[in-house]
Structures are given as structure tokens and as C-alpha cells.
Amino acid sequence: MDDLPGIIRHHIAQHGGWLPFDRFMAIALYEPGLGYYANARAKFGQLAKDGSDFVTAPELTPLFGQTLARQVAQALAASGTDEVWEFGAGTGALALQVIEALDALGQPLRRYTIVDLSGSLRERQRATLGAHAERVHWADALPDTLHGVVLGNEVLDAMPVRLLARVGGVWHERGVALDAAGALAWADRATEARPPLEVDGEHDYVTEIHPQGEAFVRTLADRLQRGAAFLLDYGFPEAEYYHPQRAMGTLICHRQHRSDSDPLSDLGEKDITAHVNFTGIALAAQDAGLDVLGYTSQGRFLINCGLLDVAQHADVRQNAMMQKLVNEHEMGELFKVIALAPAGTGAAWLPLGFAAGDRTHRL
Ligand SMILES: C[S@@+](CC[C@H](N)C(=O)[O-])C[C@H]1O[C@@H](n2cnc3c(N)ncnc32)[C@H](O)[C@@H]1O
């Protein structure tokens, strides 16, 4: 089978006529060769006319990676490690920024390993990182033990989510089925699953839960023996995530720098994403043996890491991009950073990025 709708139909039939949304999202994004992250679409970039769909911080300005590198340098030095592991490396832009900034800072980096579900992006990453080929490696999975600094920018939001819908006061799991005309359509089934926080009221309400993102953190906890992980993404603590007023959830699609709320159309041609419940990530991490070293907004984190210093000689254009990274109404507040480390090992050092304005207590 070589078309995504056909593959989805096949899976719906195999699951007895109803596919849970996380299975649908996994196929729509990652089906080899066809899924959004596995096909040849440009995806990342600043302008729709270049064929891109959305922009991420490292695509916006190298100041992002150069500033994050200061945090990476501190974590490498404090943990006595010399490797970086990046999940979901996109075009390789962040890797390039971090490698070159670490070199400029004089922080030894023996190896930079990229773990990505997307094979098509690997070629782009190879092209971006050609000058550092001897230190850059790719892995399909994590090794049994891991020593070093782990990075993931906008990776958790790309992990498949389950959808829960309260309709007429009764909770359902929302999945995908075929309607009478054979088209993909939403279909709800009764479920015992609930959001991690009770959602006050009886009004209709749609939201997401994140078993895959939390399982990812548990795997990380299992493997990370020494070092720290920094995960950056859009999202909030669970009290905000499951606020009664957020009745439409956070699931959204991105295509050509526009967003829409219909993941069932144009399969493979748009990104599908949900915000991150950072409380869920923190709890999964703690339960699996990691400490939360810090949690704050991206704006605060980058300023703490010395963004203004890094940007000292930036031109007007770069300054405008820098503003986007930190301004509250752009990426500064919606995006958050959480840092995790094997229990007990982080006690000896306070990560630079959380020196002021740490919000771990709000999780
Ligand atoms: C929104 S993109 C972010 C790309 C890049 N980090 C950036 O900031 O430009 C999400 C990436 O995460 C990858 N991804 C999703 N789940 C993953 C997992 N479990 N392990 C590794 N990569 C994953 C996707 O393949 C995709 O490349």
C-alpha cells in the first residue's frame, strides 16, 4: 500500500472499525516515506513561499543554539561528560549552532549523536553538519546507558497523543473511523480514561493525554546515568492544560505557516501537534528516577543563559529574531524549558538557565 489514506483505512479495519487517535497520528506523521516527518516536504523554514510549514527557534536565529550552548557547556562540565544527544534534530540547525558554540567556548565535545524517527531528515542533517562529520553520529534508538547532555527542541509536541472528549457529561475516547460515504471521520467510544486532573463542570470538553511523551521520559530516565536533559517546547503545567475554559484542547495542524484544526484532511501534508503537559513530564521523570533541575519560560531561560551577551554584536535583523525568542506574546512565554537529571546528581550544580525565575513549584 503506498498511500496514507489507504494505510489508515487498513488500520481502521484491522482495529475493528475504530482507530485510537494516537495510532492515527503516529501513521500520519511517521509512516515510512509517506508520513509528514518521513516524506520530502520542506517543513521547516521562515516563509511559506519556500515551501515550509512552520518555523522553530533554531531556524529563526542561530542566537538560540548559541545561547543554549552555554547551558550545555555548564552541564557537560558539571557532570564530567563530553557527549550531546539530540532528539528530533530537524534540519540539523540546532546541532550546528551548539557544536560551533561549544568549540568557541572551549568546552570539549567528543560526540554529537542525533536520534530521529525521520529518515528523510537525516539526509538534510548530514548536509548541514558536513563540516563536523567526524563528531556527528546518528542512532535509531538509545543505547542501554547514556552519559551526556540530552537536548530536545519541539520533540515532545510531535509525539502522538490520545484524545478524550466529554460529551453530554460522559467521557469518551475520540478516534477515527469511516463514515457512511467511506471518508475518515471522528468517532467516540466510552472510556475509563480521564485527564490527570478533574475538569470542573459538565460542559462539552476535548483534551489530550500524553502516554507516549511520558513513556519517552521514562525511557530517558532508564538510560541516562550521568548528565542532564533539557526539553524545550510549547505547553503548560496541568492546572492550565486542563483548565475548564480550554474546552477545545490544544491539538493543531500546521501547513504553509497557517494553522487548522482538522488532522483528518490532507494526510502527510501538514504537521499535527499538541501542547505539552509539563506536570505530566515532570511526574513521569520523577517516578522513573530523575530529578527536575528547573522549569521556566523559554524567554527567562535564554536571558538567564546570557542571550543578551551572545547577541551583543547582532545586527538589526538578528535583534528582531531575538525578540521573537523572548517576547511574551511570541515564543518567550508559551514555550517552556524543563531540565532533568539522574536523582541526586544535580544537587551539586544549579543550571544557569534557571538561576532567576525558576517555576518548578508551579508544576
Ligand atoms: C517539530 S520537529 C522539531 C525539529 C527541530 N528540533 C527544530 O527545533 O527545528 C519534531 C521532530 O521530532 C522528531 N521526533 C518525534 N518523536 C521522536 C522520538 N520519539 N525520537 C526522536 N525523534 C522524534 C520528529 O521526527 C521531528 O523531526
PDB file of C-alpha atoms and ligand atoms in Angstrom, residues 30 37 44 54 56 58 87-90 115-118 121 153-155 158-159, ligand 1:
ATOM      1  CA  TYR A  30       5.810   8.799  10.807  1.00  0.00           C
ATOM      2  CA  TYR A  37       8.005  13.748   9.108  1.00  0.00           C
ATOM      3  CA  PHE A  44      10.972  23.921   8.485  1.00  0.00           C
ATOM      4  CA  PHE A  54       6.403  26.371  10.352  1.00  0.00           C
ATOM      5  CA  THR A  56      11.266  26.681  15.049  1.00  0.00           C
ATOM      6  CA  PRO A  58      16.937  27.303  15.735  1.00  0.00           C
ATOM      7  CA  PHE A  87      16.292  14.064  19.720  1.00  0.00           C
ATOM      8  CA  GLY A  88      14.345  15.138  16.636  1.00  0.00           C
ATOM      9  CA  ALA A  89      17.043  17.340  15.119  1.00  0.00           C
ATOM     10  CA  GLY A  90      15.028  18.798  12.205  1.00  0.00           C
ATOM     11  CA  VAL A 115      18.202  10.333  17.331  1.00  0.00           C
ATOM     12  CA  ASP A 116      15.337  10.964  14.905  1.00  0.00           C
ATOM     13  CA  LEU A 117      12.374   8.929  13.777  1.00  0.00           C
ATOM     14  CA  SER A 118      12.603  10.569  10.380  1.00  0.00           C
ATOM     15  CA  LEU A 121      15.553  14.453   7.672  1.00  0.00           C
ATOM     16  CA  ASN A 153      13.554  21.126  20.946  1.00  0.00           C
ATOM     17  CA  GLU A 154       9.893  20.779  19.935  1.00  0.00           C
ATOM     18  CA  VAL A 155      10.074  16.994  20.080  1.00  0.00           C
ATOM     19  CA  ALA A 158       5.332  15.856  17.902  1.00  0.00           C
ATOM     20  CA  MET A 159       4.631  12.674  19.892  1.00  0.00           C
TER      21      MET A 159
HETATM   22  C1  LIG B   1       8.721  19.886  15.280  1.00  0.00           C
HETATM   23  S1  LIG B   1      10.098  18.924  14.787  1.00  0.00           S
HETATM   24  C2  LIG B   1      11.409  19.767  15.618  1.00  0.00           C
HETATM   25  C3  LIG B   1      12.703  19.783  14.865  1.00  0.00           C
HETATM   26  C4  LIG B   1      13.884  20.520  15.482  1.00  0.00           C
HETATM   27  N1  LIG B   1      14.175  20.079  16.818  1.00  0.00           N
HETATM   28  C5  LIG B   1      13.736  22.012  15.449  1.00  0.00           C
HETATM   29  O1  LIG B   1      13.619  22.599  16.514  1.00  0.00           O
HETATM   30  O2  LIG B   1      13.748  22.576  14.367  1.00  0.00           O
HETATM   31  C6  LIG B   1       9.890  17.418  15.669  1.00  0.00           C
HETATM   32  C7  LIG B   1      10.923  16.349  15.395  1.00  0.00           C
HETATM   33  O3  LIG B   1      10.859  15.364  16.420  1.00  0.00           O
HETATM   34  C8  LIG B   1      11.069  14.085  15.856  1.00  0.00           C
HETATM   35  N2  LIG B   1      10.580  13.069  16.800  1.00  0.00           N
HETATM   36  C9  LIG B   1       9.331  12.869  17.241  1.00  0.00           C
HETATM   37  N3  LIG B   1       9.295  11.855  18.122  1.00  0.00           N
HETATM   38  C10 LIG B   1      10.563  11.417  18.278  1.00  0.00           C
HETATM   39  C11 LIG B   1      11.184  10.393  19.072  1.00  0.00           C
HETATM   40  N4  LIG B   1      10.471   9.617  19.872  1.00  0.00           N
HETATM   41  N5  LIG B   1      12.507  10.238  18.968  1.00  0.00           N
HETATM   42  C12 LIG B   1      13.235  11.030  18.151  1.00  0.00           C
HETATM   43  N6  LIG B   1      12.707  11.999  17.373  1.00  0.00           N
HETATM   44  C13 LIG B   1      11.387  12.193  17.436  1.00  0.00           C
HETATM   45  C14 LIG B   1      10.355  14.197  14.517  1.00  0.00           C
HETATM   46  O4  LIG B   1      10.769  13.207  13.599  1.00  0.00           O
HETATM   47  C15 LIG B   1      10.749  15.610  14.080  1.00  0.00           C
HETATM   48  O5  LIG B   1      11.964  15.583  13.404  1.00  0.00           O
END
